[in-house]
Coordinates of C-alpha atoms (C1' of nucleotides) in Angstrom, one line a residue:
Chain E
M1 CA 40.7 -18.8 20.4
T2 CA 37.2 -17.4 19.7
A3 CA 35.4 -20.6 20.7
H4 CA 34.8 -19.4 24.1
K5 CA 33.3 -16.2 22.9
V6 CA 30.8 -18.0 20.7
I7 CA 29.7 -20.1 23.5
T8 CA 29.1 -17.0 25.6
L9 CA 27.1 -15.5 22.9
N10 CA 24.9 -18.6 22.7
K11 CA 24.3 -18.5 26.4
I12 CA 22.9 -15.0 26.3
Q13 CA 20.4 -15.9 23.6
I14 CA 16.9 -16.2 24.8
A15 CA 14.6 -19.1 23.9
C16 CA 11.1 -18.3 22.5
K17 CA 9.5 -19.4 25.8
S18 CA 11.4 -16.9 27.9
C19 CA 11.2 -14.1 25.3
G20 CA 9.0 -11.2 26.2
L21 CA 7.7 -11.0 22.7
S22 CA 6.1 -14.4 22.7
N23 CA 2.6 -12.9 23.0
I24 CA 2.9 -11.0 19.7
C25 CA 5.3 -13.1 17.8
L26 CA 5.0 -16.4 15.9
P27 CA 4.6 -18.7 19.0
L28 CA 1.4 -17.0 19.9
G29 CA -1.2 -19.6 20.7
L30 CA 1.1 -22.6 20.5
E31 CA 1.3 -25.5 22.9
S32 CA 4.5 -25.7 25.0
D33 CA 5.8 -28.7 23.0
D34 CA 5.2 -26.9 19.7
I35 CA 7.0 -23.8 20.9
D36 CA 10.0 -26.1 21.6
R37 CA 9.8 -27.5 18.1
L38 CA 9.7 -24.0 16.6
D39 CA 12.5 -22.9 19.0
S40 CA 14.7 -25.6 17.6
I41 CA 14.7 -24.2 14.1
V42 CA 15.2 -20.5 15.1
Q43 CA 18.7 -19.2 14.5
R44 CA 19.9 -16.4 16.7
N45 CA 22.8 -14.7 15.1
R46 CA 25.0 -12.0 16.5
P47 CA 23.3 -8.6 16.7
L48 CA 23.2 -6.5 13.6
R49 CA 25.0 -3.2 13.8
K50 CA 23.4 0.0 12.8
G51 CA 23.5 0.3 9.0
A52 CA 24.1 -3.4 8.4
H53 CA 21.9 -5.3 6.0
L54 CA 19.7 -8.3 6.8
F55 CA 19.2 -9.0 3.2
Q56 CA 19.2 -7.0 -0.1
T57 CA 16.8 -6.8 -3.0
G58 CA 17.3 -9.8 -5.3
D59 CA 19.0 -12.0 -2.7
K60 CA 17.8 -15.6 -2.7
F61 CA 14.9 -16.0 -0.2
H62 CA 15.7 -18.6 2.4
S63 CA 14.5 -17.2 5.8
V64 CA 12.0 -14.9 7.4
F65 CA 13.3 -12.7 10.2
V66 CA 11.9 -11.4 13.5
V67 CA 13.2 -8.3 15.1
K68 CA 13.9 -9.1 18.8
T69 CA 15.4 -5.7 19.8
G70 CA 16.2 -2.5 17.9
A71 CA 14.6 -1.4 14.7
V72 CA 14.9 -2.3 11.0
K73 CA 13.7 -0.5 7.8
T74 CA 12.8 -2.1 4.6
Y75 CA 13.2 -0.2 1.3
T76 CA 13.8 -0.4 -2.4
Q77 CA 16.2 1.4 -4.5
C78 CA 15.0 3.4 -7.5
P79 CA 17.1 3.6 -10.6
D80 CA 17.7 7.2 -10.0
G81 CA 19.5 6.4 -6.7
T82 CA 16.7 7.6 -4.3
E83 CA 15.4 5.0 -2.0
Q84 CA 11.7 4.3 -1.2
V85 CA 11.1 3.2 2.4
I86 CA 8.6 0.4 2.6
G87 CA 8.3 0.0 6.3
F88 CA 9.8 0.3 9.8
H89 CA 9.9 -2.8 11.9
L90 CA 9.8 -3.0 15.6
P91 CA 10.5 -5.9 18.0
G92 CA 8.1 -8.8 17.3
E93 CA 7.5 -7.9 13.7
V94 CA 8.3 -10.3 10.9
I95 CA 10.4 -9.3 7.9
G96 CA 10.9 -11.0 4.5
L97 CA 7.5 -12.5 3.9
D98 CA 7.3 -10.7 0.6
G99 CA 10.1 -12.9 -0.7
I100 CA 8.1 -16.1 -0.6
E101 CA 6.4 -15.6 -3.9
L102 CA 9.3 -15.3 -6.2
G103 CA 11.9 -17.0 -4.1
K104 CA 13.9 -13.8 -3.7
Y105 CA 13.7 -10.7 -1.5
I106 CA 12.0 -7.9 -3.3
C107 CA 13.3 -5.2 -0.9
S108 CA 16.3 -4.6 1.3
A109 CA 16.3 -4.7 5.0
K110 CA 18.8 -2.5 7.0
A111 CA 19.2 -2.0 10.8
L112 CA 18.3 1.5 11.9
E113 CA 20.1 0.8 15.2
T114 CA 21.9 -2.2 16.7
S115 CA 19.3 -4.9 16.5
A116 CA 19.0 -8.5 17.7
I117 CA 17.3 -10.6 15.1
C118 CA 15.8 -14.1 15.0
E119 CA 16.2 -16.0 11.7
I120 CA 13.8 -18.7 10.7
P121 CA 14.7 -20.8 7.7
F122 CA 11.5 -20.9 5.6
D123 CA 11.7 -24.5 4.4
R124 CA 12.0 -25.7 8.0
L125 CA 9.2 -23.5 9.0
E126 CA 7.0 -24.9 6.2
E127 CA 7.6 -28.4 7.5
L128 CA 6.5 -27.3 10.9
T129 CA 3.4 -25.5 9.8
A130 CA 2.3 -28.6 8.0
T131 CA 2.3 -30.6 11.2
I132 CA 1.2 -27.9 13.7
P133 CA -2.2 -26.5 12.7
N134 CA -2.0 -23.7 15.2
L135 CA 1.3 -22.5 13.7
Q136 CA -0.1 -22.7 10.2
H137 CA -3.0 -20.6 11.3
Q138 CA -0.7 -18.2 13.0
M139 CA 1.3 -17.8 9.8
F140 CA -1.8 -17.2 7.8
R141 CA -2.9 -14.6 10.3
L142 CA 0.5 -13.0 10.1
L143 CA 0.5 -12.8 6.3
S144 CA -3.1 -11.5 6.4
R145 CA -2.1 -8.8 8.9
E146 CA 0.6 -7.7 6.6
I147 CA -1.9 -7.3 3.8
S148 CA -4.4 -5.4 6.0
N149 CA -1.6 -3.0 7.2
D150 CA -0.6 -2.3 3.7
T151 CA -4.2 -1.6 2.8
S152 CA -4.4 0.9 5.5
L153 CA -1.2 2.6 4.4
M154 CA -2.4 2.7 0.8
A155 CA -5.6 4.5 1.9
L156 CA -3.5 6.9 3.9
L157 CA -1.1 7.6 1.0
S158 CA -3.9 8.0 -1.6
K159 CA -6.2 10.2 0.4
S160 CA -4.7 12.0 3.3
T161 CA -2.9 15.4 3.8
A162 CA 0.6 15.6 5.0
E163 CA -0.7 16.5 8.5
E164 CA -2.9 13.4 8.7
R165 CA 0.0 11.2 7.4
L166 CA 2.4 12.2 10.1
A167 CA -0.2 12.0 12.8
A168 CA -1.1 8.5 11.7
F169 CA 2.6 7.6 11.6
L170 CA 3.2 8.9 15.1
L171 CA 0.1 7.2 16.5
S172 CA 1.0 3.9 14.9
L173 CA 4.5 4.1 16.5
S174 CA 3.0 5.1 19.8
I175 CA 0.6 2.1 19.8
R176 CA 3.1 -0.4 18.6
L177 CA 5.7 0.7 21.2
H178 CA 3.2 0.7 23.9
S179 CA 2.1 -2.9 23.2
R180 CA 5.7 -3.9 23.5
G181 CA 6.1 -2.5 26.9
F182 CA 7.5 0.9 26.0
S183 CA 6.0 4.3 26.7
A184 CA 3.2 5.4 24.4
T185 CA 4.0 9.0 24.8
E186 CA 7.8 9.4 24.7
F187 CA 10.2 7.7 22.5
N188 CA 13.2 8.1 20.3
L189 CA 12.7 7.9 16.5
S190 CA 15.3 5.6 15.1
M191 CA 14.7 6.9 11.6
S192 CA 15.6 10.3 9.9
R193 CA 13.2 12.9 8.7
Q194 CA 14.2 11.8 5.2
E195 CA 13.2 8.3 5.9
I196 CA 9.9 9.3 7.5
G197 CA 9.2 11.4 4.4
S198 CA 10.0 8.6 2.0
Y199 CA 7.7 6.2 3.9
L200 CA 4.8 8.7 4.0
G201 CA 5.3 10.1 0.5
L202 CA 6.4 13.5 1.7
A203 CA 9.5 15.7 1.3
L204 CA 11.8 15.8 4.4
E205 CA 11.2 19.5 4.6
T206 CA 7.5 18.9 5.0
V207 CA 8.1 16.4 7.8
S208 CA 10.4 18.9 9.6
R209 CA 7.8 21.7 9.2
L210 CA 5.1 19.5 10.5
F211 CA 7.1 18.6 13.6
T212 CA 7.5 22.3 14.3
H213 CA 3.8 22.9 13.6
F214 CA 2.7 20.1 16.0
Q215 CA 5.0 21.6 18.6
E216 CA 3.4 25.0 18.2
E217 CA 0.0 23.4 18.6
G218 CA 1.1 21.9 21.8
I219 CA 0.6 18.4 20.5
L220 CA 4.3 17.4 20.7
K221 CA 7.5 18.2 22.3
V222 CA 10.3 17.4 19.8
N223 CA 14.0 17.5 20.1
R224 CA 15.8 16.0 17.1
K225 CA 15.0 12.3 17.4
Y226 CA 13.3 12.5 20.7
V227 CA 9.5 12.9 20.6
E228 CA 7.1 13.4 23.5
I229 CA 3.4 13.3 22.8
L230 CA 1.7 16.0 25.0
D231 CA -1.8 15.7 23.6
L232 CA -2.8 12.3 22.4
E233 CA -6.4 13.3 22.0
K234 CA -5.6 16.1 19.6
L235 CA -3.3 13.8 17.6
Y236 CA -6.1 11.3 17.2
G237 CA -8.4 14.2 16.3
L238 CA -6.2 15.0 13.3
L239 CA -7.2 11.8 11.6
S240 CA -10.8 11.7 12.6
H241 CA -12.2 11.1 9.2
Q242 CA -9.8 8.2 8.5
T243 CA -11.8 5.0 8.8
V244 CA -9.2 2.5 7.9
C245 CA -6.4 3.9 9.9
L246 CA -8.3 4.3 13.1
E247 CA -9.6 0.8 12.8
K248 CA -6.3 -0.8 11.9
L249 CA -3.8 1.3 13.9
R250 CA -4.1 -0.9 17.0
A251 CA -3.2 -4.0 15.0
P252 CA 0.6 -4.1 14.3
Chain Y
M1 CA -40.6 -26.0 -9.2
T2 CA -37.1 -24.5 -9.3
A3 CA -35.4 -27.8 -8.6
H4 CA -34.8 -28.5 -12.2
K5 CA -33.2 -25.0 -12.7
V6 CA -30.8 -25.6 -9.9
I7 CA -29.6 -28.8 -11.4
T8 CA -29.1 -27.1 -14.7
L9 CA -27.0 -24.5 -12.9
N10 CA -24.9 -27.2 -11.3
K11 CA -24.3 -28.8 -14.6
I12 CA -22.8 -25.8 -16.2
Q13 CA -20.4 -25.3 -13.3
I14 CA -16.8 -26.0 -14.2
A15 CA -14.6 -28.2 -12.1
C16 CA -11.1 -26.9 -11.3
K17 CA -9.5 -29.4 -13.6
S18 CA -11.4 -28.2 -16.6
C19 CA -11.2 -24.5 -15.7
G20 CA -9.0 -22.3 -17.9
L21 CA -7.6 -20.5 -14.9
S22 CA -6.1 -23.5 -13.3
N23 CA -2.6 -22.3 -14.2
I24 CA -2.9 -19.1 -12.3
C25 CA -5.3 -20.1 -9.6
L26 CA -5.0 -22.0 -6.4
P27 CA -4.6 -25.5 -7.9
L28 CA -1.4 -24.4 -9.5
G29 CA 1.3 -27.1 -9.0
L30 CA -1.0 -29.7 -7.4
E31 CA -1.3 -33.4 -8.2
S32 CA -4.4 -34.5 -9.9
D33 CA -5.8 -36.2 -6.7
D34 CA -5.2 -33.1 -4.7
I35 CA -7.0 -30.9 -7.2
D36 CA -10.0 -33.2 -6.7
R37 CA -9.8 -32.8 -3.0
L38 CA -9.6 -29.0 -3.4
D39 CA -12.4 -29.2 -5.9
S40 CA -14.7 -30.9 -3.5
I41 CA -14.7 -28.0 -1.1
V42 CA -15.2 -25.3 -3.7
Q43 CA -18.6 -23.8 -3.7
R44 CA -19.8 -22.4 -7.1
N45 CA -22.8 -20.2 -6.4
R46 CA -25.0 -18.4 -8.9
P47 CA -23.3 -15.5 -10.7
L48 CA -23.1 -12.2 -9.0
R49 CA -25.0 -9.4 -10.7
K50 CA -23.3 -6.1 -11.3
G51 CA -23.4 -4.0 -8.1
A52 CA -24.1 -7.0 -5.9
H53 CA -21.9 -7.6 -2.8
L54 CA -19.7 -10.6 -2.2
F55 CA -19.2 -9.4 1.4
Q56 CA -19.1 -6.2 3.3
T57 CA -16.8 -4.6 5.8
G58 CA -17.3 -6.2 9.2
D59 CA -19.0 -9.4 8.0
K60 CA -17.8 -12.5 9.7
F61 CA -14.9 -14.0 7.7
H62 CA -15.7 -17.5 6.6
S63 CA -14.4 -17.9 3.0
V64 CA -12.0 -16.7 0.4
F65 CA -13.3 -16.1 -3.1
V66 CA -11.8 -16.5 -6.5
V67 CA -13.1 -14.5 -9.5
K68 CA -13.9 -16.9 -12.3
T69 CA -15.4 -14.5 -14.8
G70 CA -16.1 -10.8 -14.6
A71 CA -14.5 -8.2 -12.3
V72 CA -14.8 -7.3 -8.7
K73 CA -13.7 -4.2 -6.7
T74 CA -12.8 -4.1 -3.1
Y75 CA -13.2 -0.9 -1.1
T76 CA -13.7 0.7 2.3
Q77 CA -16.2 3.3 3.2
C78 CA -15.0 6.5 4.9
P79 CA -17.1 8.1 7.6
D80 CA -17.7 11.1 5.3
G81 CA -19.4 8.8 2.8
T82 CA -16.7 8.7 0.2
E83 CA -15.3 5.3 -0.7
Q84 CA -11.7 4.3 -1.0
V85 CA -11.1 1.7 -3.7
I86 CA -8.6 -0.9 -2.5
G87 CA -8.3 -3.1 -5.6
F88 CA -9.7 -4.4 -8.8
H89 CA -9.9 -8.2 -9.2
L90 CA -9.8 -10.1 -12.4
P91 CA -10.4 -13.8 -13.1
G92 CA -8.1 -16.0 -11.2
E93 CA -7.5 -13.5 -8.4
V94 CA -8.3 -14.3 -4.8
I95 CA -10.4 -12.0 -2.6
G96 CA -10.9 -11.9 1.1
L97 CA -7.4 -12.9 2.4
D98 CA -7.3 -9.7 4.5
G99 CA -10.1 -11.1 6.6
I100 CA -8.1 -14.0 8.1
E101 CA -6.3 -12.0 10.7
L102 CA -9.3 -10.5 12.6
G103 CA -11.9 -13.1 11.5
K104 CA -13.9 -10.4 9.7
Y105 CA -13.6 -8.8 6.3
I106 CA -12.0 -5.4 6.6
C107 CA -13.3 -4.2 3.2
S108 CA -16.3 -4.7 1.0
A109 CA -16.3 -6.5 -2.3
K110 CA -18.7 -5.6 -5.1
A111 CA -19.2 -6.9 -8.6
L112 CA -18.3 -4.4 -11.3
E113 CA -20.0 -6.5 -13.9
T114 CA -21.9 -9.8 -13.7
S115 CA -19.3 -12.2 -12.3
A116 CA -18.9 -15.9 -11.6
I117 CA -17.2 -16.6 -8.3
C118 CA -15.8 -19.6 -6.6
E119 CA -16.1 -19.7 -2.9
I120 CA -13.7 -21.6 -0.7
P121 CA -14.6 -22.0 3.0
F122 CA -11.5 -21.1 4.9
D123 CA -11.7 -23.7 7.7
R124 CA -12.0 -26.5 5.1
L125 CA -9.1 -25.0 3.1
E126 CA -6.9 -24.9 6.2
E127 CA -7.6 -28.6 6.8
L128 CA -6.5 -29.3 3.2
T129 CA -3.4 -27.1 3.3
A130 CA -2.3 -29.0 6.5
T131 CA -2.2 -32.3 4.5
I132 CA -1.2 -31.1 1.1
P133 CA 2.2 -29.4 1.3
N134 CA 2.0 -28.1 -2.2
L135 CA -1.2 -26.4 -1.5
Q136 CA 0.1 -24.9 1.7
H137 CA 3.1 -23.5 -0.3
Q138 CA 0.8 -22.2 -2.9
M139 CA -1.3 -20.4 -0.2
F140 CA 1.9 -18.8 1.2
R141 CA 2.9 -17.7 -2.2
L142 CA -0.5 -16.2 -2.9
L143 CA -0.4 -14.3 0.4
S144 CA 3.1 -13.2 -0.3
R145 CA 2.2 -12.0 -3.7
E146 CA -0.6 -9.9 -2.3
I147 CA 2.0 -8.3 0.0
S148 CA 4.4 -7.6 -2.9
N149 CA 1.7 -6.1 -5.0
D150 CA 0.6 -3.8 -2.2
T151 CA 4.2 -2.8 -1.7
S152 CA 4.5 -1.8 -5.4
L153 CA 1.3 0.2 -5.2
M154 CA 2.4 2.0 -2.1
A155 CA 5.6 3.0 -3.8
L156 CA 3.5 4.2 -6.8
L157 CA 1.2 6.2 -4.5
S158 CA 3.9 7.8 -2.5
K159 CA 6.3 8.7 -5.2
S160 CA 4.7 9.0 -8.6
T161 CA 3.0 11.7 -10.6
A162 CA -0.6 11.4 -11.9
E163 CA 0.7 10.4 -15.3
E164 CA 2.9 7.6 -14.0
R165 CA 0.1 6.3 -11.9
L166 CA -2.4 6.0 -14.7
A167 CA 0.3 4.5 -17.0
A168 CA 1.1 1.9 -14.4
F169 CA -2.5 1.1 -13.9
L170 CA -3.2 0.6 -17.6
L171 CA -0.1 -1.5 -18.0
S172 CA -1.0 -3.6 -15.0
L173 CA -4.5 -4.2 -16.5
S174 CA -3.0 -5.0 -19.9
I175 CA -0.6 -7.6 -18.6
R176 CA -3.1 -9.2 -16.3
L177 CA -5.7 -9.4 -19.1
H178 CA -3.2 -10.8 -21.5
S179 CA -2.0 -13.5 -19.2
R180 CA -5.7 -14.6 -18.9
G181 CA -6.0 -15.0 -22.7
F182 CA -7.5 -11.5 -23.5
S183 CA -6.0 -8.9 -25.7
A184 CA -3.2 -6.9 -24.1
T185 CA -4.0 -3.8 -26.2
E186 CA -7.7 -3.4 -26.3
F187 CA -10.2 -3.9 -23.5
N188 CA -13.2 -2.5 -21.7
L189 CA -12.7 -0.8 -18.4
S190 CA -15.2 -2.2 -16.0
M191 CA -14.7 0.6 -13.6
S192 CA -15.6 4.3 -13.7
R193 CA -13.2 7.2 -13.8
Q194 CA -14.2 7.9 -10.2
E195 CA -13.1 4.4 -9.1
I196 CA -9.8 4.6 -11.0
G197 CA -9.2 7.9 -9.3
S198 CA -10.0 6.6 -5.9
Y199 CA -7.7 3.6 -6.5
L200 CA -4.8 5.8 -7.7
G201 CA -5.3 8.6 -5.3
L202 CA -6.4 11.1 -8.0
A203 CA -9.5 13.2 -8.7
L204 CA -11.8 11.8 -11.3
E205 CA -11.2 14.9 -13.3
T206 CA -7.5 14.3 -13.4
V207 CA -8.0 10.7 -14.7
S208 CA -10.3 12.1 -17.4
R209 CA -7.8 14.7 -18.4
L210 CA -5.0 12.1 -18.6
F211 CA -7.0 9.9 -20.9
T212 CA -7.5 12.8 -23.2
H213 CA -3.8 13.7 -22.9
F214 CA -2.6 10.1 -23.6
Q215 CA -4.9 10.2 -26.6
E216 CA -3.4 13.4 -27.9
E217 CA 0.0 11.8 -27.5
G218 CA -1.1 8.9 -29.7
I219 CA -0.6 6.5 -26.9
L220 CA -4.3 5.5 -26.5
K221 CA -7.5 5.5 -28.3
V222 CA -10.2 6.0 -25.7
N223 CA -14.0 5.9 -26.0
R224 CA -15.7 6.0 -22.7
K225 CA -14.9 2.6 -21.1
Y226 CA -13.3 1.2 -24.2
V227 CA -9.5 1.6 -24.4
E228 CA -7.1 0.7 -27.1
I229 CA -3.4 1.0 -26.4
L230 CA -1.7 2.2 -29.6
D231 CA 1.9 2.6 -28.3
L232 CA 2.8 0.2 -25.6
E233 CA 6.4 1.3 -25.7
K234 CA 5.6 4.9 -25.0
L235 CA 3.3 3.8 -22.1
Y236 CA 6.1 1.8 -20.6
G237 CA 8.4 4.7 -21.1
L238 CA 6.2 6.9 -18.9
L239 CA 7.2 4.8 -15.8
S240 CA 10.8 4.3 -16.7
H241 CA 12.1 5.4 -13.3
Q242 CA 9.8 3.2 -11.4
T243 CA 11.8 0.2 -10.1
V244 CA 9.2 -1.6 -8.2
C245 CA 6.4 -1.3 -10.6
L246 CA 8.2 -2.5 -13.6
E247 CA 9.6 -5.5 -11.8
K248 CA 6.3 -6.4 -10.2
L249 CA 3.8 -5.5 -13.0
R250 CA 4.0 -8.9 -14.6
A251 CA 3.1 -10.7 -11.4
P252 CA -0.6 -10.5 -10.8
Chain S
dC1 C1' 39.2 22.2 19.7
dT2 C1' 38.8 22.3 14.7
dT3 C1' 37.2 20.6 10.5
dG4 C1' 34.0 18.5 7.5
dA5 C1' 29.9 15.8 6.8
dT6 C1' 25.4 15.0 7.8
dT7 C1' 21.0 16.2 9.5
dT8 C1' 17.5 19.5 10.6
dC9 C1' 15.2 23.7 10.3
dT10 C1' 13.3 27.8 8.0
dG11 C1' 12.1 30.9 4.2
dA12 C1' 10.7 32.0 -0.7
dT13 C1' 9.0 30.4 -4.9
dT14 C1' 6.6 27.3 -7.9
dG15 C1' 3.7 23.9 -9.9
dG16 C1' 0.8 19.7 -10.1
dG17 C1' -3.3 18.3 -9.2
dA18 C1' -7.6 19.3 -6.3
dT19 C1' -11.7 21.8 -6.3
dC20 C1' -15.4 24.4 -8.2
dA21 C1' -18.5 24.9 -12.0
dA22 C1' -20.8 24.1 -16.3
dT23 C1' -21.8 21.3 -20.3
dG24 C1' -22.4 17.2 -22.9
dA25 C1' -22.9 12.1 -23.5
dT26 C1' -24.9 7.7 -22.0
dT27 C1' -27.7 4.7 -19.6
dT28 C1' -31.8 3.8 -16.8
dT29 C1' -36.3 4.7 -15.4
dT30 C1' -41.0 5.5 -16.1
Chain T
dA1 C1' -40.0 8.7 -26.0
dA2 C1' -39.3 11.8 -22.4
dA3 C1' -37.4 12.4 -18.0
dA4 C1' -34.0 11.4 -14.6
dA5 C1' -29.9 9.9 -13.1
dT6 C1' -25.3 8.8 -13.8
dC7 C1' -20.9 9.4 -15.9
dA8 C1' -17.4 11.9 -18.7
dT9 C1' -15.3 16.0 -20.4
dT10 C1' -13.4 20.6 -20.3
dG11 C1' -12.2 25.1 -18.3
dA12 C1' -10.9 28.4 -14.5
dT13 C1' -9.1 29.0 -10.1
dC14 C1' -6.7 27.9 -5.9
dC15 C1' -4.0 25.6 -2.5
dC16 C1' -0.9 22.2 -0.5
dA17 C1' 3.3 20.5 -0.6
dA18 C1' 7.6 20.0 -3.7
dT19 C1' 11.5 22.3 -4.8
dC20 C1' 15.2 25.5 -4.3
dA21 C1' 18.3 27.8 -1.3
dG22 C1' 20.7 28.8 2.8
dA23 C1' 21.5 28.8 7.8
dA24 C1' 22.0 26.4 12.1
dA25 C1' 22.7 22.4 14.8
dT26 C1' 24.7 18.0 15.6
dC27 C1' 27.9 14.4 15.0
dA28 C1' 32.3 12.0 13.6
dA29 C1' 36.9 12.0 13.6
dG30 C1' 41.6 13.9 13.4

DNA sequence: CTTGATTTCTGATTGGGATCAATGATTTTT
DNA sequence: AAAAATCATTGATCCCAATCAGAAATCAAG
């Protein structure tokens, strides 16, 4: 029987209150009682294997998702087969918010590595937000942040050179990882050069060349997916005339 | 005395219920009573002159704004003095949502032409959304739409050629104007080539050349700010391999 | 280990759009 | 109405990054 296995799985699942992400995630700023109410509607499914989909473009929208561990990419498929990466999502980040409007997901979400995910049925969430003002406010903030982040990225994509884009990308990763308790200066990229390129509007060859270039400059030490930032200052210096990014980079 | 003038101004102000935009604006889907409650917190100030600011980067966030007539651009200022246009906002579109997160506006909003604006104090709005489920849902949808739109634009900026960008821009304008009761095929651009270029990540010269080019192809008739679309089909054809855009273009 | 598939790196070439520069058209100012 | 300022057009040149092409490294599996 598999019954026992399931119970075991449930036991290892972590409630919001004891989750290390509670200070960046949805429960931020909630009273203890309210966290419990939120907790009760959160579904914690089995971890998603690398390459598995959380949802796909056009699927009926029913839930938003929070990455607990691992990493997820969102992307859309172009008619010509190529994919356009929309975003990379680290622990504590919410996915699927863009599906609210039309009632269906407008992008696909795929695990870049084995990832634990919290699922929050949106109709249940809306019931809660209507009775918990702090939660409603937190949701508005979350959605607003998403918009600000997109704004920064748009500015990056429409103005900056390839060098600035990759520098901004690496710094964003560094900051986000650091605020989640990981090292700010060494980490493994869970995405390919191709995916970074798609996200930043660059060819994969350009991304590869830039990694080499940054290495020659003594800014990075790169080995395949493994990146060590040797000179954070210099990396920041590369995007010195980027208002938006510098202001917003700390956010996500 | 100016008292009489003020009263006159108040009299010409249009309540949400009798506003032509009510089917695309915030009141969408609300009961009659709830529209009245929303109406009661809407501030209708005197029209904004061309070039006047609605708010500026860093200002304390207190309200969201809806364009009633006219057009508004949002933008950020780079340290080097150049500005980055974030968006163009037509009647019925909401501005300032990106300020919720940090409690201050992260961009500036300036009238491109004389514009009537509805101002909605956000703390009052949040009180209402907590008691009117439909309004809360509408706010979530609105924020979600903003995110989807940004996503489309990011894809456009990171993948497409100059030609595709301008075509998408013109079609977006055409569709949005049409859904507001204006002509889909002839309109006046309220923004300069420079501003279009900034928004699309192109040099103003490129924008100008493309207008000429589209004219040579028989797609447009352009005279300064005045644009007439002669061949909508051909214009759509230019962005045939753009998933995201074609799907999303109808939205705003 | 070997084979094949995928990913990354590097070099050579090309092209789209930026930049520089000059002129013309339009609006605003005085 | 003239002068000034802004905006749009057009041409010439240049450069960054895309594309094309191939080698090398890594990974997956028999």
